[in-house]
Coordinates of C-alpha atoms in Angstrom, one line a residue:
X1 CA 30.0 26.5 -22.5
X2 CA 33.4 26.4 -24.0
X3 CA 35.6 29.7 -22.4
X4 CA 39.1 30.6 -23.7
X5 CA 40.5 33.3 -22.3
X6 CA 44.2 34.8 -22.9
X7 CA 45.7 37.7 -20.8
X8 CA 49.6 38.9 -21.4
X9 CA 51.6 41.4 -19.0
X10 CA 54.6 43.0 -18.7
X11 CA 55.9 43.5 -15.3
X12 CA 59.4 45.9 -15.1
X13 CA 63.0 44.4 -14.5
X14 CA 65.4 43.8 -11.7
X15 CA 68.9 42.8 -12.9
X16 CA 69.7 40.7 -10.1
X17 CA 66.5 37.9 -10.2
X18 CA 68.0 35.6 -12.7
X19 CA 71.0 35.0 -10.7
X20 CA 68.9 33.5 -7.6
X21 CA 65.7 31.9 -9.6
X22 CA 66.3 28.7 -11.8
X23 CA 63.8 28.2 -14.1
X24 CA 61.7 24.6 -12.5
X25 CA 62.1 27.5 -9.0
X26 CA 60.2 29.9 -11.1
X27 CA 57.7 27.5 -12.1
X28 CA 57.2 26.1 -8.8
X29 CA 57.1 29.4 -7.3
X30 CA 54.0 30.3 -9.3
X31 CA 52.0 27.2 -8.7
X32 CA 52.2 27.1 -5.0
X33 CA 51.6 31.0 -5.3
X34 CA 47.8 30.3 -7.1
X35 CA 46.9 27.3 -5.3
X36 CA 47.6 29.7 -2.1
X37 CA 45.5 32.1 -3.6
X38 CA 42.6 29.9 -4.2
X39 CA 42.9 27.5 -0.6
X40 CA 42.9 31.1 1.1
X41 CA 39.5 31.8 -0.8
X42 CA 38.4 28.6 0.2
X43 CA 38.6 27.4 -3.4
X44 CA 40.2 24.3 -4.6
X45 CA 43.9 23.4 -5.4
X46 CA 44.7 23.0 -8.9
X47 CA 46.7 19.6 -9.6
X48 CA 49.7 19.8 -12.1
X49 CA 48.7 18.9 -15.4
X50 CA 52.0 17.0 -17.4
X51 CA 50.8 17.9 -20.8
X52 CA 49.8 21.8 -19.9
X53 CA 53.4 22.4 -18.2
X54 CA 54.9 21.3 -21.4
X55 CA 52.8 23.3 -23.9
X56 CA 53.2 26.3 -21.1
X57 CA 57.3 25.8 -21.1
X58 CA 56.9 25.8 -25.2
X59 CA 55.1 28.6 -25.2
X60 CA 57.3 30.8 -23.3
X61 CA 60.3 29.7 -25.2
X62 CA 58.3 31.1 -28.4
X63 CA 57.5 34.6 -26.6
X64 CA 61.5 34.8 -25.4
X65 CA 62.4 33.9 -28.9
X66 CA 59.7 36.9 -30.2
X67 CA 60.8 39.0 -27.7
X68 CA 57.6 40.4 -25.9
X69 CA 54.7 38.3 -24.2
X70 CA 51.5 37.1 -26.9
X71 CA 48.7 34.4 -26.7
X72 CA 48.8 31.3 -28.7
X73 CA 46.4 31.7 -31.7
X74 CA 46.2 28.0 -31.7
X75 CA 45.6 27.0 -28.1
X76 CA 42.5 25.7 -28.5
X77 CA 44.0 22.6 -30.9
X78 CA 47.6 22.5 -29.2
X79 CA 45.7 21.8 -25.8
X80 CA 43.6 18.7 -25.6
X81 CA 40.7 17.5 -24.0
X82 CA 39.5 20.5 -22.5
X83 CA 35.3 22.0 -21.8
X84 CA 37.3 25.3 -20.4
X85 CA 40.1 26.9 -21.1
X86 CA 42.2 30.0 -20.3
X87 CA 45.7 30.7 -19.8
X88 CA 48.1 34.1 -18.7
X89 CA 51.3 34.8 -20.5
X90 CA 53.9 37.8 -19.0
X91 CA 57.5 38.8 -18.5
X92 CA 58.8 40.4 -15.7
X93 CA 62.2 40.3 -13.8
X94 CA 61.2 36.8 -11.4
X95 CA 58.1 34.6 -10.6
X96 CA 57.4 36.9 -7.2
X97 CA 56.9 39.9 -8.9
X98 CA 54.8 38.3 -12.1
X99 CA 52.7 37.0 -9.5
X100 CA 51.8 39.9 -7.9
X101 CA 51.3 42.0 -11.3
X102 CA 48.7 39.1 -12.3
X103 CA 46.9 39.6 -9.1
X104 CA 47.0 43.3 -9.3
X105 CA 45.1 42.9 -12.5
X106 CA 41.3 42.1 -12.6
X107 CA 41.4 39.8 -15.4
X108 CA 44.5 38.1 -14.5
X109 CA 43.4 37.4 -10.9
X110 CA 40.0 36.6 -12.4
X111 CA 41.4 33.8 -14.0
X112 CA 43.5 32.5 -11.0
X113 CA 40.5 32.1 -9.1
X114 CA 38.2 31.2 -11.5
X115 CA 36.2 28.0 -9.3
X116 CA 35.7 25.9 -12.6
X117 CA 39.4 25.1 -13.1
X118 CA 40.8 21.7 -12.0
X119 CA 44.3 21.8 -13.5
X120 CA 46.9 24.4 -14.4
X121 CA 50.2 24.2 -16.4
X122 CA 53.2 26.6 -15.5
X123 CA 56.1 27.1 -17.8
X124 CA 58.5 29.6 -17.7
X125 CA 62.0 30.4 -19.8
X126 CA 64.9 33.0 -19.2
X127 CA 65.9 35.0 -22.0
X128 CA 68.9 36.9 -20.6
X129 CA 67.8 39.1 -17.3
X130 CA 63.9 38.7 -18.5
X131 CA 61.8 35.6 -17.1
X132 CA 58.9 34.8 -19.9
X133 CA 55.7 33.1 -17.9
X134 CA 53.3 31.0 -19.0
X135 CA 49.8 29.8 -16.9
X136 CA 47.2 27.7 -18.8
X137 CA 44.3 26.4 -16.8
X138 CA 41.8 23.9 -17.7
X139 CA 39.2 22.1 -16.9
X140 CA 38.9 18.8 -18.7
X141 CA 35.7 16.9 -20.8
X142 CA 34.1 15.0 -18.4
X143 CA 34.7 11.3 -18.5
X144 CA 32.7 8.8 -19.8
X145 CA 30.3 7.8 -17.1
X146 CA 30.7 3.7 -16.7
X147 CA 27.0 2.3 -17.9
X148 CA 26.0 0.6 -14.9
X149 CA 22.5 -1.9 -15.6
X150 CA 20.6 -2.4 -12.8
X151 CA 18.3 -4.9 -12.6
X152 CA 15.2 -3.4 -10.5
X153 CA 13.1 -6.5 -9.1
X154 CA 9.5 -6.4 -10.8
X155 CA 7.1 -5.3 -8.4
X156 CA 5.0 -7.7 -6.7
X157 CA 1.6 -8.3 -8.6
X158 CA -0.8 -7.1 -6.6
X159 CA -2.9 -9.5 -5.1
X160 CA -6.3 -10.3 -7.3
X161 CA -9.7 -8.6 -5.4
X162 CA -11.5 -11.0 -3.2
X163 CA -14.6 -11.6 -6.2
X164 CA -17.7 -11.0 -3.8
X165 CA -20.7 -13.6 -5.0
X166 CA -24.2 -11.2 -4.3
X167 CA -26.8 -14.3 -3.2
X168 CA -29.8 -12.9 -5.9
X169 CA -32.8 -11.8 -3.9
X170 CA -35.6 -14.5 -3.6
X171 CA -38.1 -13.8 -5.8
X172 CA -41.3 -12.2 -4.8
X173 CA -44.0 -14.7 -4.0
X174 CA -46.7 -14.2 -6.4
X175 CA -49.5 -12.2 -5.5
X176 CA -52.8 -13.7 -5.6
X177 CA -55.2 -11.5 -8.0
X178 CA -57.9 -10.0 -6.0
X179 CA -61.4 -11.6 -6.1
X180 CA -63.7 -10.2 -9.0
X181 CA -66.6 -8.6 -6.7
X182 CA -69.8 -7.9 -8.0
X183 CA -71.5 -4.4 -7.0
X184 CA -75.2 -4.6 -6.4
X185 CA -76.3 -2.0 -8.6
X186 CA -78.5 -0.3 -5.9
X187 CA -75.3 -0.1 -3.3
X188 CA -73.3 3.5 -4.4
X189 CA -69.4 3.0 -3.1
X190 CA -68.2 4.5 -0.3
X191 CA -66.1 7.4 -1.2
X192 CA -61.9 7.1 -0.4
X193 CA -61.6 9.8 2.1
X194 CA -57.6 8.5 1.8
X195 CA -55.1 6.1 0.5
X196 CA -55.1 3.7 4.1
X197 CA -58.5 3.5 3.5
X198 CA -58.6 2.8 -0.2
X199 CA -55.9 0.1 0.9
X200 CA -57.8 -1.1 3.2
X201 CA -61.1 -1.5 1.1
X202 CA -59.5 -3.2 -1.3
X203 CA -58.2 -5.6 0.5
X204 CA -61.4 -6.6 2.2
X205 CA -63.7 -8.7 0.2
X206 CA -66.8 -7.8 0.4
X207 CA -70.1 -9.8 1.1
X208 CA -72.1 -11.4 -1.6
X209 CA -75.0 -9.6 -3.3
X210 CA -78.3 -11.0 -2.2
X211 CA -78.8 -11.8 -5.4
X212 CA -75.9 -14.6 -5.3
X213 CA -76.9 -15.6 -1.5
X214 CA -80.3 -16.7 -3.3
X215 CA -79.4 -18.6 -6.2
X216 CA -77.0 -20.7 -3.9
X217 CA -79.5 -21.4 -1.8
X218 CA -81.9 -22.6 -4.3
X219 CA -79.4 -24.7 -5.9
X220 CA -78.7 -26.8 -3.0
X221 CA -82.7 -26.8 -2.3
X222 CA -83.0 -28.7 -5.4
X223 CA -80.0 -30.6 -5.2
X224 CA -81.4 -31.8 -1.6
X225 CA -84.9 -32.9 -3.2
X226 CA -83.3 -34.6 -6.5
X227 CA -81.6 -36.9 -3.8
X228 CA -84.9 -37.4 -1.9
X229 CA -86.6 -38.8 -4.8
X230 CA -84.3 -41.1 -5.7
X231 CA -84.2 -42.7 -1.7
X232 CA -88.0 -43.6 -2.3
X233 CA -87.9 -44.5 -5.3
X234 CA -84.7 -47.3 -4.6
X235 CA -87.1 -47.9 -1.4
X236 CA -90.0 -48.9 -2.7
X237 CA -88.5 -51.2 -5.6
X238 CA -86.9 -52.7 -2.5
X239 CA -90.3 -52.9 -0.9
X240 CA -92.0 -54.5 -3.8
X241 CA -89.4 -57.3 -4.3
X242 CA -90.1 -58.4 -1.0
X243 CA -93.8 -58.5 -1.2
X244 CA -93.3 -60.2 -4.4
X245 CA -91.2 -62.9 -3.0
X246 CA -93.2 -63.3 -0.2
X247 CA -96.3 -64.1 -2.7
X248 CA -94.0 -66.2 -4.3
X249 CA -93.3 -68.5 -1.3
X250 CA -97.2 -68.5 -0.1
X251 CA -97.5 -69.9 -3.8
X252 CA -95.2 -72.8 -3.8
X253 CA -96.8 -73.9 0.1
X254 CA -100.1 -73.9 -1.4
X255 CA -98.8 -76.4 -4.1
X256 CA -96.8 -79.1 -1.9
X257 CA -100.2 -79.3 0.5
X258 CA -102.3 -80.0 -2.5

């Protein structure tokens, strides 16, 4: 926030000041006098600012000439480079006593101690026995901050997660269907007095009707008697070739005796 602020006072006359203060005394006078006030608050020093001592000096050469203390309706162009600004204009009879009139007042001392001021200007001129004062303050624009690049390192990829190969699960051996079984139609089925036991009946096969017991055993009965036959019957073909060859030789002796 830009502040400009502008306070005048008069301060009575002593006819013997001039005599003993030069005008650079005067101006010197009142600087060490603030930056005592503010080192003693435990504020900072003001440093001397070339350019606000001059406009100060020019400024109280214009009151002198005007003949009573007034702010510069300007100040804000005829100071430069500047974020806050403020300034006290009096007369009085030396620097000792202005100083103490501006610290007597609130707004004057306010502005002597105000923490955000960095410089000040004094300027003072004698017009006869009457010492004209000028105090600007100021704190100047802040300066350009210098760019500065830095270069900030990429950060290091993080390292790729371990990829995890699942082995698949073997696959489930097949289950065999269960055997088709055949009720006898005069058995009724046991009753599942629970699931173990339904388990368990199912997976115990159960015996063959009687029904099935007989027709296998009649089909190897006749399977056993079908091979029978055919043993006799290769048997006694064998049986009658030999009786006919026998015949056959008895026949052929007969002839070579006869």
């Amino acid at each position: 926030m830009v502040v400009l602020v502008g306070i005048a006072i008069f301060v009575g006359f002593s006819r013997t000041a001039h005599a003993a203060q030069s005008t650079g005394d005067a101006e010197n006078t009142l600087t060490a006098d603030i930056n005592q006030e503010r080192t003693s608050r435990g504020l900072g020093a003001l440093s001397t600012a070339s350019d606000l001592v001059a406009y100060a000096r020019q400024h109280s050469a214009d009151m002198a000439a005007a003949g009573h203390p007034y702010h510069d309706p300007n100040i804000q162009s005829n100071v430069q480079n500047w974020q806050h600004l403020g300034d006290n204009v009096g007369s009085g009879p030396d620097a000792d006593h202005l100083h103490q009139g501006f610290m007597n007042s609130q707004v004057h001392r306010d502005e002597i101690l105000m923490p955000d001021y960095t410089e000040v200007g004094v300027g003072a001129y004698w017009a006869g026995d009457v010492l004209y004062v000028t105090e600007v303050f100021r704190r100047p624009e802040a300066a350009a901050v210098p760019v500065v690049r830095t270069v900030t390192a990429p950060a290091p990829r993080p390292a790729p997660a371990p990829r995890i190969v699942v082995r698949p699960a073997a696959p489930a051996a097949a289950v065999a269907p269960a055997p088709v079984v055949t009720t006898p139609p005069t058995a009724a089925p046991a009753p599942a007095s629970s699931t173990s036991t339904s388990l368990v009946a199912a997976a115990t096969t159960p015996w063959p009707p009687a029904s099935a017991v007989l027709n296998t055993r009649s089909a190897a009965s006749h399977g056993a008697r079908s091979t029978d036959l055919a043993t006799v019957a290769v048997a006694a073909a064998v049986l009658l070739m030999l009786v006919a060859g026998v015949e056959v030789a008895t026949l052929r002796r007969r002839a070579e005796r006869s």
